[in-house]
Amino acid sequence: MSELSERPENPAVGVAVPHESAALHVTGAALYTDDLIYRTKDVLHAHPVQVPHAHARVTALRVEPALRVPGVVRVLVAADVPGVNDAGVKHDEPLFPDEVMFFGHAVCWVLAETFEAARLGAAAVEVDVEPLPSLVTVQEAIAADSFQGATPQILRGDVEAGIAGAARVFSGELEFAGQEHFYLETHCALAHVDEAGQIFVQCSTQHPSETQEIVAHVLGRHSNEVTVQCLRMGGGFGGKEMQPHGFAAIAALGATLTGRPVRVRLTRTQDLTMSGKRHGFHVDWRVGFDSSGHLQALDATLTSDGGWSLDLSEPVLARALCHTDNAYWLPHVRLTGRIARTNKTSNTAFRGFGGPQGMLVIEDILGRCAPLLGIDPMELRRRNLYRAGQTTPYGQPVRHPERLHRLWEQVLDSGAVLARQEEIAEYNAGHPHSKRGLAVTPVKFGISFNFTAFNQAGALVHVYKDGSVLINHGGTEMGQGLHTKMLQVAATTLGLPLERIRLAPTRTDKVPNTSATAASSGADLNGGAVKNACEQILERLARVAATVLGVNAADVRIADGVARGVGAAAGVAWNELVRVAYFQRVQLFAAGYYRTEGLHWDSSVMRGSPFKYFAYGVAAAEVEVDGFTGAYRTRRVDIVHDVGDSLSPLIDIGQIEGGFVQGAGWLTLEDPRWDAGAGPARGRLSTQAASTYKLPSFSEMPEVFNVTLLAEAEEDGVVYGSKAVGEPPLMLAFSVREALRQASAAFGPAGVAVDLASPATPEAVYWAIEQARAAAGGHLVEADVAPPQPGAGTHAMHPESEQVGQAVSRV
Ligand code: MTE
Ligand code: MOS
């Protein structure tokens, strides 16, 4: 075990403590950015002027009518920007655009004494536009050859030879929807400017350093003139990785121009119509299996719906390609990616960051092909799981693949899966109008940012003269429990009880140049930095303790707040030690730093070892589907997940449950829709409120939900032997989708490939059932299979090409 992963005796990590803010969350006392306006004098409220066209040129903007509205103080327009009129890191996101790129794009912002006055002011602004042709769907963008950014490709082996040599070859198409983040707290920023022109922005952001950079470049200032603080977020889920910057810049610009604090807080509908979502994808694929169902070759083109600007679309696409293998060995691969430019909000990071989209491709392929191969889908998946010595398509060795098999066996065992499969077969035989399905799916998710430079973090730890400890680190808290884990890490390293440590909000003037709290790496990176800072202080204190105790500094251990020589009974209490150290003029604070070792990635050829390790999990889900309506419920879910040696088991179980449910929401309930018609509402988001956008709620929770952490799973080389947990469990929800496919198929004869749209809403499930039933008549399967090529053998023996029908998300 490396020093980083080794735990002392009785560590504070690994203890099941509640979230550090749990009591504040449930009593409503926890402060979020917008709560600060009640504690702030003279706040001005900002309201966007959103233009209702999918694509249009702004020909005139008249703000005078707004200035006549009582309470309106100022209208912010492009000419007000002293620096760069751009809110993105790719310079393709004008903050005040003269071209409307999506329905609801904000062209200017009204500042007023009250939110209502700002709203009325925004309504009074007159915008003349010349409508331009628009592309609303990925299909339209593909047809118009409208793409943006890089077109990466992962290549291994010889795909054509692999396909040619395969016993069974299938091809198909898949289109699936994105997802709205629907964090409880919408985007929010509150900016102040002090007497010296120093700008302070409080912002709900996962990436305070980048928010700081964008605010600085919009204002034409240096980074040292801008401080960004994030108290906590009411959920981020990736939606606040890059999207907050422009809103923070509006608040900061307003504050510098008026000298008053300015608040930007989006209403729910503004948030839904202005901020980016998970990328939906369109995928074309061809796959070859050998005669025993082992994957031989996969050739796929993944086209993501980037929306109007690049944002994080390139790294999201890279992660999608790096996760198309999921947990399966693919000898020959060609994965091609491209990003469609459409007239929609700019799609962005969302829990899993492209990983879920990539994995959906292979899980969909396996789910559709299993019946045609005549292999039980669960067996088909198990057979293809990675084994020792194999590498991913981008060339990274798959370490610990045996954990996948261990998880698989444990889920089968604890979930009594085989016995339940028999019960389900019996149930299905006796129930013509309702069917059950049970699916088991694995997850392998790479941990680290693909972009190597982001894998670094900082921390600042203060020990005050009275012995109390205050820690700062570069990560943000969005509900995931990062701060709780960091408190546990500091307490463990310093050998103090947890209550002795306090944590201060994330600020760019405490820890600079931070990466986004993202890629699930918050605890790995910031934990490494917190531990490093604490160790520096400990080293100095050990020298002090050595003189006090008359032992060698190397033999000093601090545990439970007392420093002792190894094996000695007598010791010196922490507070006393700190007091002595202060009088000896020993530095009692330290800046910590951590960088992940051993990573390399060449994005130009999409090869390398970008991930420190893989997080693994396996889920078994059982559903019951109603044959008349397609309505379904999730009867039972069993998950075993690998979080290494957990830093905080309650937090980790919460993350697994929450991630799973959010994934099930994406795959089965949440159905973002845009008006793709030719009328005046073309490009309008139709699902722009909670009334039309279905989210998972208590009623959709699995009736039985068992989550277990894999035992004996310490991960060497990571802080206290733990593994990241934030995103990977989301992808365990494929088990629900595949169970729905199997239950739908049970309405037809055996051996029918059922295409299931994504999201698999009750409506989509109904159509899948209809497809299975129609197959009972014997024509749909035939019709969907491409005719054999001349000279080829019969279908059953050696099909040249079998086409699996299309699954499209909008039916
Ligand atoms: N959990 C909660 N409660 N709220 C969130 O916004 N975001 C997820 C995940 N879990 C999120 C969450 C996402 S997208 C990521 S990348 C990780 O948390 C980020 O935090 P971590 O790196 O500390 O795990
Ligand atoms: Mo998470 S999508 O990496 O913020």
Tab-separated table of C-alpha atoms in Angstrom, residues 148-154 279 281-282 301-305 310 312-324 335-340 353-355 357-358 450 606:
chain	number	residue	atom	x	y	z
A	148	GLN	CA	-18.611	21.888	-34.676
A	149	GLY	CA	-15.341	21.042	-32.966
A	150	ALA	CA	-13.129	18.002	-33.270
A	151	THR	CA	-14.061	14.653	-34.848
A	152	PRO	CA	-12.157	12.176	-32.687
A	153	GLN	CA	-11.730	8.516	-33.503
A	154	ILE	CA	-10.696	5.530	-31.412
A	279	HIS	CA	-26.293	15.660	-24.845
A	281	PHE	CA	-26.954	11.327	-29.431
A	282	HIS	CA	-27.588	9.700	-32.753
A	301	THR	CA	-20.431	6.655	-35.353
A	302	LEU	CA	-21.653	8.706	-32.426
A	303	THR	CA	-23.094	12.116	-33.200
A	304	SER	CA	-23.864	14.241	-30.190
A	305	ASP	CA	-26.284	17.146	-30.148
A	310	LEU	CA	-19.165	23.978	-28.040
A	312	LEU	CA	-17.929	21.023	-22.950
A	313	SER	CA	-19.125	19.057	-25.974
A	314	GLU	CA	-15.638	17.947	-27.031
A	315	PRO	CA	-14.583	16.411	-23.703
A	316	VAL	CA	-18.076	14.929	-23.278
A	317	LEU	CA	-17.746	13.264	-26.665
A	318	ALA	CA	-14.246	12.002	-25.803
A	319	ARG	CA	-15.582	10.392	-22.651
A	320	ALA	CA	-18.483	8.875	-24.603
A	321	LEU	CA	-16.031	7.214	-26.991
A	322	CYS	CA	-13.860	6.052	-24.072
A	323	HIS	CA	-16.878	4.382	-22.478
A	324	THR	CA	-18.562	2.753	-25.449
A	335	LEU	CA	-15.504	4.577	-32.866
A	336	THR	CA	-16.018	7.865	-34.610
A	337	GLY	CA	-17.402	10.923	-32.911
A	338	ARG	CA	-18.788	14.226	-34.132
A	339	ILE	CA	-20.729	17.088	-32.607
A	340	ALA	CA	-23.800	18.442	-34.340
A	353	PHE	CA	-20.127	13.290	-18.785
A	354	GLY	CA	-20.722	11.311	-21.990
A	355	GLY	CA	-19.931	8.002	-20.305
A	357	GLN	CA	-24.167	7.927	-23.675
A	358	GLY	CA	-21.259	5.768	-24.808
A	450	ASN	CA	-9.227	12.856	-19.619
A	606	MET	CA	-7.300	9.125	-28.611
